Amino acid sequence: MTDFTWSELDERAVKLAKVLSADAVEKAGSGHPGSPISLAPVAYTLYQHFIKHDPNDPNWAGRDRFILSGGHASLTEYVQLYFSGYGLTLDDLKRFRTAGTRTPGHPEYGLTPGIEMTTGPLGQGLASAVGFAYGQRYQRGLLDPEAPAGESPFDHKVWVICGEGDVEEGVSSEASSLAGNQQLGNLTVIFDANHIQIEGDTKIAFSEDILKRYEAYGWYTDEFSFIQPDGSYNEDAEGFAKVLEKAEQVTDRPKLIKVDSLIAWPTPGKTNDPSSHGSKLGAEAVAGLKKELGYDPEQSFQVDEEALAHARKVADRGLEAHKAWDEKFESWKQANPDKAALYDRIAAGKLPEDFDKAIDELVAGFTAGSKVATRKASGAVLNAIAAVMPELWGGSADLGGSNNTNIKGAASFAPDEYATVQWPTVSKYGRQLHFGVREFAMGAITNGILLGSNTRPFGGTFFQFADYERPAVRLAALMDIPNLFVWTHDSVALGEDGPTHQPIEHLAAMRAIPQLEVVRPADEFETAEAYRYFFEKNNTHPAAFILTRQGVPSLEETATKAKAGVRKGAYVLVDTEGEPDVLLLATGSEVQHAVAAAKSLADEGVKARVISVPSLEWFEEQDDEYKEEILPSTVKARVSVEAGLAMPWYKYLGSYGKPVSIEQFGLQGDGDENMRDLGITAEHVVEAAKASIEEVKAARQ
């Protein structure tokens, strides 16, 4: 390699990385020291010679993205961030895994400069990295599609280090298959093959040829070993760099480079030992490691200042790269003023000027009294928004027609040779995503798209199969990123597919995830306003839109009240004169039953207030005054109406409230029959309201 140099100072920097990793875990009393020790030369080579980054500006738009998928090896990354000058200090390393630290046990997005995403649950880093690569390609197509490869300011690479645990998790297989299918040449994965897990040698559970597996996915593969044929060990950084340089010449496929290593090398007694994976090494082993590397075994966090200063020079190279990028970016802006305006808007997270108008014009065509499935309404709203919001793109896990997540007239995101009879228009910059039956990968990839670009993705599946996607949903909520999950077929009313497809506990389960906003609109009016508020809200929370398969009536009340009410999370849909006798709280397709019940109760002289509750999370954001206005504490008789577990509603029902809910698995049969058989009817709401009123009266006597 003509531009690669490796000096004694580089060797010393790698040794320093090993010692600091051992000391940090030892001081914390827990952690995963083995991989950071053996990965030190790999990570150092990447950060110093291959990853384009500017430590002076961790959020520089032109940077490459690096993801440590095996988040337990977090010190691998923290030490390189410290070396590179990202603002991490030696004290940060000393505070590894402690309260209030910037160096937690697993990398956390938004906490530490230079960390691109939260990793920890194995496989999701690698799977989300596929999304980073998706996002880079789509954004380039949006802003600079005609530039020669590698010449656009929107060209950058995605780098990953992963281990056996990552490729054992199924989500990495799902996403890697898609990466090969999409020919994502901007993605390079370094697979650390140290053959060690907590339970010991990985061959007890993992024995396939990983290179052949990834070759079958359509990836470029190569291998480099620090373990020599004679059994000796040589951390040959120059040889590793040559393999990487060769891989970089491949631009039509993602790359997997297997590196054979010995965990914790050269720690005496701990090299290639499973105990070094997930436990501190112990004072004796750490002292032995320091002796091997020329450090004083009596000192902790000893720093080779000369080696550190040498490593810090990467920041100077980063400044130069950033300056060159700035010049290229300015030239692009001058030549493409319209695209530059688009970039400025999406980079700032602003909506297009015609956003509200697009929704208003769509809503103007809705008709109260008609019967429309909210999934169909959702599809109409997505397409209306997409017409003015080119950064919006998405698709479904093989359910686009059922989820109504297809963007009309859009090319599919795929290489030209993968056009089909059903999808004849394809483009590497296409807007319509196809995930196949891969719900978990879809969630991880859309997370990665959000994190790695300025575009806004969405993904759809049946609500029941959100179970398969849930770990990615949880990670989106943990990172607090505004991913949009579109889940249809929301209840037993989907009908003949039977109990396996009918969600029961899912609303309660999703509402249990902190920072996830669950939205279940009553009809097409509420659906449109839910989308409006989600995008206007411009906060960081992800949202799940829960939508019906069956047609539901478009209500007269929502036609006039939804625009102001939906954004409050709960609002009065039907009211009474004076204080109501009972409050009826309902969501989604059950709002119609609450409205019908209120009319029946009124005929009997009972005053019932109907409250539509499209989102409990949005309602909880309101002040106490508004909550009291909607749910007056003086009204103790209350009924919740929702075709799922009652669990989330007891907070609002109080001591005398009655849930109209489903507390069993679904049924085989027609959807309307299922709802009737399981008590989701206006008649049952009336009965529950009367029972609640009677209990309140009895308690007051």
XYZ file of C-alpha atoms in Angstrom:
701
model
C 0.000 0.000 0.000
C 1.557 3.224 -1.115
C 0.001 5.460 1.543
C -0.041 3.072 4.517
C 2.662 3.378 7.125
C 2.971 1.559 10.416
C 5.546 2.765 12.895
C 6.772 1.919 16.360
C 4.425 4.619 17.661
C 1.478 2.829 16.087
C 2.576 -0.377 17.822
C 2.797 1.503 21.084
C -0.645 3.028 20.579
C -2.149 -0.443 20.101
C -0.447 -1.628 23.279
C -1.821 1.402 25.099
C -5.328 0.563 23.866
C -4.997 -2.956 25.258
C -3.761 -1.777 28.656
C -6.404 0.919 29.017
C -9.146 -1.567 28.150
C -7.913 -3.992 30.801
C -7.601 -1.252 33.409
C -11.065 0.163 32.704
C -12.779 -3.189 33.194
C -10.673 -3.970 36.249
C -11.583 -0.674 37.887
C -15.268 -1.104 37.044
C -15.218 -4.623 38.444
C -17.163 -5.957 35.493
C -17.231 -5.842 31.734
C -15.902 -7.567 28.633
C -12.136 -7.036 28.386
C -11.137 -9.835 26.013
C -12.506 -8.483 22.742
C -11.322 -4.871 23.224
C -7.824 -6.205 23.910
C -7.632 -8.420 20.832
C -9.536 -5.981 18.606
C -7.218 -3.078 19.416
C -5.100 -3.361 16.218
C -8.207 -3.770 14.050
C -10.019 -0.762 15.478
C -6.889 1.381 15.519
C -6.159 0.607 11.859
C -9.725 1.500 10.889
C -9.820 4.782 12.800
C -6.344 5.871 11.749
C -6.340 4.842 8.094
C -9.747 3.883 6.680
C -12.673 5.605 8.365
C -13.204 9.150 7.085
C -14.003 11.173 10.192
C -13.348 14.496 11.874
C -13.071 14.250 15.675
C -13.484 18.032 15.831
C -17.009 17.634 14.421
C -18.538 14.247 15.314
C -21.708 15.081 13.360
C -20.006 16.148 10.143
C -22.379 15.159 7.333
C -19.545 13.876 5.126
C -18.148 11.409 7.640
C -18.120 7.655 7.298
C -20.235 5.812 9.862
C -18.734 3.247 12.217
C -20.889 0.818 14.212
C -19.603 -1.547 16.859
C -22.284 -4.216 16.603
C -20.946 -6.241 19.530
C -21.681 -3.459 21.984
C -20.329 -5.403 24.953
C -16.866 -4.650 23.518
C -17.593 -0.939 23.921
C -14.073 -0.122 25.097
C -12.910 -0.997 21.581
C -14.668 2.158 20.442
C -14.250 4.337 23.528
C -10.475 3.989 23.458
C -10.324 4.957 19.780
C -12.561 7.966 20.452
C -10.183 8.935 23.260
C -7.194 8.430 20.980
C -8.758 10.403 18.127
C -9.709 13.452 20.157
C -13.497 13.223 20.338
C -13.503 14.844 23.754
C -13.403 11.645 25.766
C -10.824 11.863 28.529
C -8.840 9.419 30.584
C -11.269 10.123 33.411
C -14.093 8.961 31.149
C -12.303 5.632 30.725
C -11.801 5.445 34.480
C -15.547 5.897 34.918
C -16.430 2.992 32.629
C -19.777 1.393 33.556
C -20.436 3.827 36.425
C -23.452 6.068 37.077
C -23.517 9.265 35.034
C -20.655 8.146 32.807
C -20.100 8.908 29.139
C -18.639 5.402 28.793
C -21.494 3.032 29.674
C -21.209 -0.733 29.405
C -22.714 -0.650 25.924
C -22.568 2.331 23.524
C -25.560 4.652 23.795
C -26.693 6.978 21.028
C -26.730 10.646 21.996
C -24.565 10.179 25.075
C -21.013 9.859 23.773
C -19.549 11.918 20.891
C -18.768 9.661 17.943
C -21.306 6.939 18.774
C -23.660 6.444 15.824
C -26.231 4.180 17.500
C -27.043 2.241 20.633
C -25.749 -1.301 20.412
C -25.974 -4.100 22.916
C -28.691 -6.506 21.775
C -26.516 -8.528 19.434
C -27.175 -8.467 15.702
C -29.018 -5.151 15.669
C -25.879 -3.105 15.066
C -25.061 -5.100 11.939
C -28.700 -5.084 10.813
C -29.064 -1.347 11.381
C -25.796 -0.760 9.526
C -27.580 -2.148 6.477
C -30.107 0.626 7.049
C -27.305 3.192 7.286
C -26.184 2.001 3.847
C -29.764 2.148 2.514
C -30.123 5.700 3.794
C -26.856 6.884 2.275
C -27.818 5.530 -1.130
C -31.333 6.970 -1.135
C -30.203 10.397 0.069
C -27.524 10.504 -2.623
C -30.183 9.676 -5.200
C -32.419 12.389 -3.821
C -29.740 15.071 -3.927
C -26.964 14.141 -6.355
C -27.927 11.152 -8.509
C -25.830 11.988 -11.565
C -22.458 12.366 -9.847
C -19.847 9.721 -10.707
C -19.359 7.066 -8.037
C -17.297 8.383 -5.168
C -17.454 11.986 -6.359
C -20.577 13.192 -4.595
C -20.446 14.969 -1.209
C -23.134 12.485 -0.242
C -20.905 9.467 -0.789
C -19.674 7.895 2.401
C -18.981 4.417 3.739
C -20.423 2.359 6.550
C -18.016 0.301 8.672
C -18.946 -2.398 11.166
C -17.118 -4.625 13.615
C -19.123 -7.651 14.689
C -18.545 -11.006 16.323
C -20.008 -14.482 16.500
C -22.968 -13.426 18.623
C -23.987 -10.886 16.012
C -24.061 -13.352 13.134
C -25.782 -15.988 15.266
C -28.738 -13.688 15.887
C -31.344 -14.120 13.172
C -31.810 -10.413 12.521
C -28.309 -10.169 11.069
C -29.147 -12.945 8.608
C -32.351 -11.184 7.557
C -30.586 -7.874 7.028
C -27.456 -9.346 5.446
C -29.593 -11.158 2.901
C -31.182 -7.836 1.977
C -27.797 -6.092 1.844
C -26.575 -8.625 -0.693
C -29.788 -8.330 -2.671
C -29.379 -4.541 -2.737
C -25.678 -4.733 -3.684
C -24.715 -2.229 -0.996
C -21.136 -1.550 -1.977
C -20.742 1.150 0.682
C -20.930 -1.375 3.551
C -17.906 -3.191 5.012
C -18.177 -5.578 7.958
C -15.184 -6.823 9.928
C -16.086 -10.150 11.505
C -13.961 -10.856 14.568
C -13.670 -14.646 14.632
C -12.244 -15.355 18.075
C -14.439 -18.465 18.553
C -15.290 -17.561 22.146
C -18.636 -16.911 23.805
C -19.701 -16.906 27.457
C -20.344 -20.647 27.317
C -16.940 -21.316 25.765
C -15.840 -22.410 22.314
C -18.459 -21.358 19.767
C -18.287 -24.633 17.852
C -20.728 -26.150 20.341
C -23.432 -23.994 18.722
C -21.921 -22.345 15.652
C -20.074 -24.359 13.050
C -21.026 -23.211 9.541
C -18.596 -21.643 7.108
C -19.448 -17.978 7.609
C -17.641 -16.867 4.451
C -19.618 -19.267 2.271
C -22.796 -18.138 3.982
C -22.121 -14.502 3.172
C -20.945 -15.374 -0.318
C -24.351 -17.001 -0.811
C -25.965 -13.742 0.306
C -24.128 -12.001 -2.529
C -21.347 -10.426 -0.464
C -17.660 -10.084 -1.277
C -15.727 -12.054 1.327
C -12.119 -12.352 2.405
C -10.164 -13.571 5.422
C -7.089 -12.483 7.329
C -5.593 -14.284 10.284
C -3.408 -13.035 13.099
C -2.886 -16.713 13.951
C 0.052 -17.963 11.921
C 0.365 -21.441 10.377
C 2.991 -22.391 12.963
C 0.660 -21.416 15.810
C 2.391 -18.135 16.585
C 0.464 -14.886 16.724
C 1.224 -11.776 14.694
C -0.983 -8.683 14.774
C 0.041 -7.764 11.248
C -1.706 -4.431 10.747
C -0.133 -3.883 7.350
C -1.352 -7.244 6.091
C -4.840 -6.515 7.451
C -4.800 -3.096 5.779
C -3.940 -4.662 2.416
C -6.992 -6.905 2.696
C -9.156 -3.884 3.449
C -7.698 -1.919 0.546
C -8.421 -4.798 -1.802
C -11.995 -4.958 -0.518
C -12.450 -1.237 -1.058
C -11.997 -1.754 -4.778
C -15.237 -3.756 -4.772
C -18.131 -1.335 -5.171
C -20.997 -3.535 -6.315
C -21.370 -5.719 -3.206
C -21.198 -5.395 0.554
C -18.001 -6.792 2.063
C -17.375 -9.209 4.937
C -13.771 -9.558 6.109
C -13.188 -12.353 8.585
C -10.310 -11.737 10.991
C -9.108 -14.748 12.952
C -7.968 -13.641 16.383
C -7.313 -14.904 19.893
C -9.429 -13.190 22.493
C -7.462 -11.196 25.110
C -4.073 -11.790 23.413
C -1.432 -11.567 24.882
C -2.846 -11.745 28.441
C -1.135 -14.596 30.329
C -3.620 -17.250 31.388
C -6.517 -15.446 29.752
C -5.664 -15.536 26.038
C -8.214 -17.669 24.183
C -9.995 -18.293 27.485
C -13.789 -17.861 27.793
C -13.431 -16.129 31.158
C -11.924 -13.109 29.415
C -15.104 -12.575 27.419
C -17.454 -11.365 30.122
C -15.476 -10.903 33.345
C -12.647 -8.746 34.541
C -9.258 -10.342 34.034
C -8.133 -10.108 37.649
C -5.138 -8.297 39.104
C -2.653 -11.072 38.322
C -3.656 -11.325 34.640
C -3.693 -7.555 34.182
C -0.231 -7.316 35.700
C 0.933 -10.059 33.354
C -0.515 -8.255 30.351
C 1.290 -5.064 31.314
C 4.597 -6.877 31.661
C 4.085 -8.423 28.214
C 3.453 -4.989 26.715
C 6.189 -3.120 28.549
C 4.024 -1.319 31.100
C 4.517 -0.987 34.834
C 2.276 -3.625 36.460
C 2.013 -1.462 39.581
C 0.394 1.446 37.728
C -3.154 1.811 36.459
C -4.210 3.928 33.482
C -0.591 4.653 32.623
C -0.523 6.636 29.362
C 2.224 6.589 26.754
C 1.922 10.289 25.949
C 4.079 10.078 22.834
C 1.942 7.279 21.369
C -1.227 9.148 22.292
C 0.021 12.323 20.591
C 0.802 10.279 17.494
C -2.717 8.810 17.468
C -4.230 12.269 17.950
C -2.811 13.363 14.599
C -5.812 11.651 13.024
C -7.777 14.767 14.004
C -5.535 16.879 11.769
C -6.170 14.510 8.891
C -9.877 14.736 9.696
C -9.791 18.520 9.429
C -8.145 18.253 6.019
C -10.749 15.773 4.816
C -13.515 17.973 6.160
C -12.105 21.035 4.410
C -11.909 19.177 1.105
C -15.484 17.989 1.577
C -16.665 21.519 2.362
C -15.241 22.721 -0.935
C -16.944 19.917 -2.830
C -20.193 20.565 -0.973
C -20.120 24.294 -1.749
C -19.503 23.572 -5.426
C -22.472 21.208 -5.408
C -24.684 23.826 -3.734
C -23.771 26.446 -6.294
C -24.522 24.079 -9.165
C -27.747 22.706 -7.621
C -29.658 25.477 -5.825
C -32.983 23.618 -5.748
C -31.404 20.458 -4.403
C -29.423 22.543 -1.927
C -32.642 24.072 -0.630
C -34.078 20.582 -0.234
C -30.975 19.456 1.629
C -31.113 22.459 3.957
C -34.753 21.717 4.754
C -34.399 18.010 5.442
C -31.140 18.463 7.344
C -32.971 20.940 9.594
C -35.860 18.494 10.033
C -38.400 20.950 8.621
C -41.561 19.989 6.776
C -42.262 21.214 3.229
C -44.402 24.336 2.902
C -47.225 22.378 1.282
C -47.391 19.698 3.980
C -50.546 20.970 5.690
C -52.151 21.809 2.386
C -51.622 18.243 1.125
C -53.438 16.816 4.141
C -56.163 19.463 4.103
C -56.952 18.770 0.454
C -57.109 15.048 1.136
C -59.386 15.472 4.155
C -61.672 17.746 2.140
C -62.490 14.700 0.022
C -63.476 12.534 2.993
C -67.194 11.980 3.577
C -68.761 11.599 7.001
C -70.973 8.541 7.004
C -68.822 6.576 4.580
C -67.113 3.375 5.667
C -63.347 3.191 5.172
C -60.680 0.978 6.754
C -58.105 3.055 8.587
C -55.367 1.112 6.764
C -56.812 2.446 3.512
C -57.000 5.942 4.951
C -53.399 5.590 6.092
C -52.307 4.696 2.578
C -54.102 7.735 1.192
C -52.445 10.034 3.735
C -48.978 8.573 3.151
C -49.354 9.132 -0.578
C -50.627 12.680 -0.110
C -47.650 13.482 2.103
C -45.218 11.680 -0.196
C -46.255 13.952 -3.060
C -44.724 16.955 -1.258
C -42.178 15.199 0.961
C -39.556 13.461 -1.208
C -37.541 12.418 1.842
C -40.396 10.100 2.872
C -39.953 6.521 1.706
C -40.833 3.075 2.936
C -42.582 -0.192 2.406
C -43.613 -3.377 4.070
C -42.526 -6.857 5.082
C -44.187 -8.461 2.038
C -47.564 -6.955 2.901
C -47.543 -3.691 0.945
C -50.981 -4.181 -0.584
C -52.480 -5.247 2.734
C -50.767 -2.569 4.792
C -51.407 0.103 2.149
C -47.785 1.171 2.372
C -47.133 1.376 -1.371
C -46.183 4.767 -2.786
C -48.055 5.191 -6.050
C -45.834 5.539 -9.090
C -42.621 5.075 -7.124
C -39.772 2.950 -8.392
C -38.749 0.090 -6.171
C -35.447 0.362 -4.307
C -33.508 -2.421 -6.027
C -30.836 -3.119 -8.641
C -32.100 -3.130 -12.220
C -31.819 -6.878 -12.654
C -34.324 -7.522 -9.880
C -37.315 -6.017 -11.652
C -40.336 -8.345 -11.582
C -43.648 -8.614 -13.369
C -45.317 -7.158 -10.313
C -42.656 -4.452 -9.814
C -41.294 -3.641 -13.269
C -39.935 -0.206 -12.329
C -36.841 -0.461 -10.164
C -33.958 1.850 -9.377
C -31.040 1.817 -6.984
C -32.479 5.154 -5.819
C -36.073 3.889 -5.711
C -38.519 5.019 -3.077
C -40.577 1.892 -2.561
C -38.978 -0.542 -0.136
C -39.516 -4.314 -0.155
C -38.293 -6.142 2.950
C -39.662 -9.591 2.230
C -40.925 -11.521 5.231
C -38.350 -9.969 7.551
C -40.099 -7.875 10.193
C -37.170 -7.605 12.600
C -34.749 -6.586 9.863
C -37.286 -4.048 8.596
C -37.362 -2.369 12.011
C -33.582 -2.408 12.351
C -33.031 -1.149 8.797
C -35.502 1.719 9.149
C -33.785 2.624 12.441
C -30.501 2.726 10.543
C -31.988 4.826 7.739
C -33.096 7.408 10.285
C -29.744 7.455 12.044
C -27.631 7.476 8.898
C -29.483 9.976 6.708
C -31.827 12.951 6.746
C -34.650 10.928 5.203
C -37.833 9.681 6.880
C -38.644 5.981 6.494
C -41.665 3.912 7.463
C -42.265 0.169 7.553
C -45.413 -1.907 7.740
C -46.656 -5.312 8.808
C -49.669 -6.920 10.507
C -49.952 -5.867 14.145
C -49.656 -9.490 15.278
C -46.253 -9.754 13.598
C -44.989 -6.662 15.351
C -43.915 -9.323 17.864
C -41.134 -10.219 15.434
C -40.166 -6.559 15.111
C -40.426 -5.577 18.759
C -36.698 -5.567 19.691
C -36.039 -2.986 16.967
C -39.056 -0.977 18.123
C -37.702 -0.997 21.656
C -34.284 0.131 20.435
C -35.873 2.976 18.451
C -37.634 4.073 21.631
C -34.460 3.733 23.690
C -32.538 5.859 21.181
C -35.546 8.207 20.956
C -35.615 8.395 17.164
C -38.820 9.128 15.191
C -39.270 5.867 13.344
C -42.757 5.250 11.988
C -44.226 1.771 12.376
C -47.416 1.145 10.386
C -49.269 -1.865 11.778
C -52.576 -2.992 10.322
C -55.098 -5.779 10.953
C -55.328 -4.559 14.511
C -57.902 -6.846 16.169
C -59.988 -10.018 16.055
C -62.046 -8.224 13.401
C -59.497 -9.260 10.777
C -61.499 -12.474 10.801
C -60.917 -15.726 9.011
C -57.142 -16.024 9.411
C -57.852 -17.110 12.960
C -56.234 -16.667 16.388
C -52.618 -16.778 15.167
C -53.163 -13.534 13.287
C -55.382 -11.745 15.799
C -53.603 -9.367 18.201
C -54.906 -9.348 21.761
C -52.108 -8.371 24.141
C -50.223 -6.262 21.639
C -51.618 -2.827 22.446
C -50.756 -3.328 26.099
C -47.303 -4.657 25.196
C -46.467 -1.759 22.902
C -47.795 0.835 25.330
C -45.468 -0.681 27.905
C -42.439 0.505 25.905
C -41.303 3.881 27.256
C -41.063 6.681 24.672
C -43.071 4.786 22.046
C -46.202 6.653 20.966
C -49.015 4.225 20.157
C -51.704 5.751 17.939
C -55.010 4.014 17.151
C -57.259 6.319 15.122
C -61.040 5.849 14.982
C -61.580 6.617 11.305
C -60.121 8.338 8.263
C -60.406 11.816 9.800
C -58.445 10.800 12.878
C -55.949 8.904 10.730
C -55.119 12.000 8.697
C -54.767 14.169 11.783
C -52.595 11.562 13.500
C -50.138 11.677 10.608
C -50.250 15.462 10.566
C -49.413 15.664 14.258
C -46.729 12.975 14.164
C -44.745 14.875 11.556
C -45.546 18.350 12.874
C -44.649 17.325 16.409
C -41.036 17.072 15.270
C -39.974 15.370 18.469
C -37.742 12.361 18.712
C -40.180 9.647 19.782
C -41.032 6.750 17.471
C -44.700 6.095 16.790
C -46.767 3.019 16.035
C -49.916 3.553 13.996
C -52.415 0.756 14.701
C -54.930 0.434 11.870
C -57.969 -1.618 10.932
C -58.407 -4.140 8.168
C -62.194 -3.724 8.173
C -64.110 -0.644 7.151
C -65.150 1.656 9.979
C -67.645 4.521 9.761
C -66.285 8.005 9.204
C -67.965 9.838 12.045
C -69.734 13.198 11.876
C -68.051 14.124 15.148
C -64.482 13.411 14.079
C -65.027 15.342 10.853
C -65.286 18.538 12.885
C -63.277 17.744 15.996
C -60.354 15.525 14.976
C -58.036 18.280 13.751
C -57.916 19.932 17.166
C -58.546 16.828 19.222
C -56.238 14.093 17.948
C -53.076 16.001 18.865
C -54.310 16.073 22.463
C -54.353 12.288 22.590
C -57.897 12.249 23.949
C -60.798 14.596 23.323
C -64.526 14.855 23.855
C -66.315 13.481 20.831
C -69.901 13.423 22.137
C -70.866 15.466 25.189
C -73.873 16.104 27.405
C -75.499 19.072 29.038
C -74.122 19.450 32.506
C -71.984 16.846 34.175
C -72.149 13.433 32.511
C -73.290 10.353 34.389
C -70.651 8.167 32.781
C -67.503 8.542 30.677
C -66.999 6.233 27.694
C -63.360 6.062 26.571
C -62.683 4.290 23.288
C -60.017 3.865 20.626
C -59.882 2.837 17.013
C -62.699 0.782 15.563
C -64.454 0.714 18.938
C -65.185 4.453 18.998
C -68.226 3.809 16.816
C -69.612 1.479 19.503
C -69.104 4.074 22.216
C -70.961 6.660 20.110
C -73.823 4.230 19.487
C -73.938 3.305 23.174
C -74.120 6.965 24.186
C -77.169 7.420 21.976
C -78.850 4.367 23.487
C -78.086 5.565 26.990
C -79.419 9.019 26.158
C -82.727 7.424 25.108
C -82.887 5.990 28.629
C -82.077 9.290 30.266
C -78.427 8.486 30.993
C -75.925 11.186 30.099
C -72.784 9.633 28.558
C -69.730 11.540 27.397
C -67.787 9.820 24.625
C -64.040 10.416 24.667
C -61.992 9.323 21.686
C -58.510 8.326 22.811
C -56.300 7.906 19.742
C -53.106 7.990 21.840
C -52.654 7.535 25.577
C -49.080 8.785 25.232
C -50.178 12.035 23.595
C -52.860 12.444 26.254
C -50.297 12.027 29.010
C -48.343 14.946 27.544
C -51.216 17.314 28.316
C -51.364 19.416 31.456
C -53.447 18.470 34.465
C -56.055 21.099 33.677
C -56.800 19.562 30.284
C -56.858 16.031 31.703
C -59.356 17.123 34.350
C -61.459 18.856 31.721
C -61.689 15.676 29.656
C -61.894 13.196 32.535
C -63.493 15.083 35.437
C -62.543 13.438 38.691
C -66.083 13.928 39.979
C -67.394 11.416 37.424
C -66.571 8.005 38.844
C -68.606 5.887 36.438
C -66.383 5.055 33.508
C -66.070 2.510 30.712
C -63.117 1.759 28.448
C -63.781 0.186 25.067
C -60.936 -1.483 23.194
C -60.603 -4.819 21.392
C -57.634 -6.011 23.411
C -56.463 -6.464 26.979
C -57.868 -3.948 29.455
C -54.534 -3.641 31.261
C -53.606 -0.099 30.093
C -57.022 1.310 31.038
C -57.290 0.637 34.771
C -55.382 3.853 35.498
C -58.264 5.801 33.961
C -61.153 3.592 35.092
C -60.634 4.078 38.810
C -62.388 1.966 41.411
C -65.754 1.698 39.696
C -64.920 1.668 36.021
C -65.653 -1.266 33.736
C -63.533 -2.363 30.775
C -65.081 -3.678 27.595
C -62.117 -5.690 26.428
C -60.884 -9.060 25.190
C -59.070 -11.177 27.771
C -58.533 -14.332 25.714
C -56.997 -15.277 22.388
C -59.041 -14.677 19.266
C -61.468 -16.899 17.422
C -61.768 -18.566 14.071
C -64.553 -16.950 12.107
C -65.903 -13.869 10.438
C -64.563 -10.640 11.859
C -67.935 -9.151 12.751
C -68.922 -12.408 14.421
C -65.697 -12.454 16.404
C -66.287 -8.943 17.706
C -69.862 -9.820 18.737
C -68.881 -13.136 20.293
C -66.153 -11.449 22.327
C -68.392 -8.634 23.532
C -67.110 -5.691 21.494
C -70.544 -4.214 20.817
C -72.540 -1.121 21.648
C -74.920 -3.275 23.699
C -72.093 -4.499 25.888
C -70.885 -0.914 26.344
C -74.368 0.065 27.540
C -74.382 -2.811 30.023
C -70.939 -1.866 31.322
C -71.951 1.780 31.685
C -75.032 0.882 33.707
C -73.038 -1.489 35.897
C -70.442 1.197 36.603
C -73.131 3.773 37.431
C -74.781 1.324 39.825
C -71.510 0.620 41.613
C -70.888 4.323 42.076
C -74.404 4.782 43.477
C -73.969 1.855 45.861
C -70.667 3.227 47.124
C -72.266 6.600 47.892
C -75.109 5.153 49.941
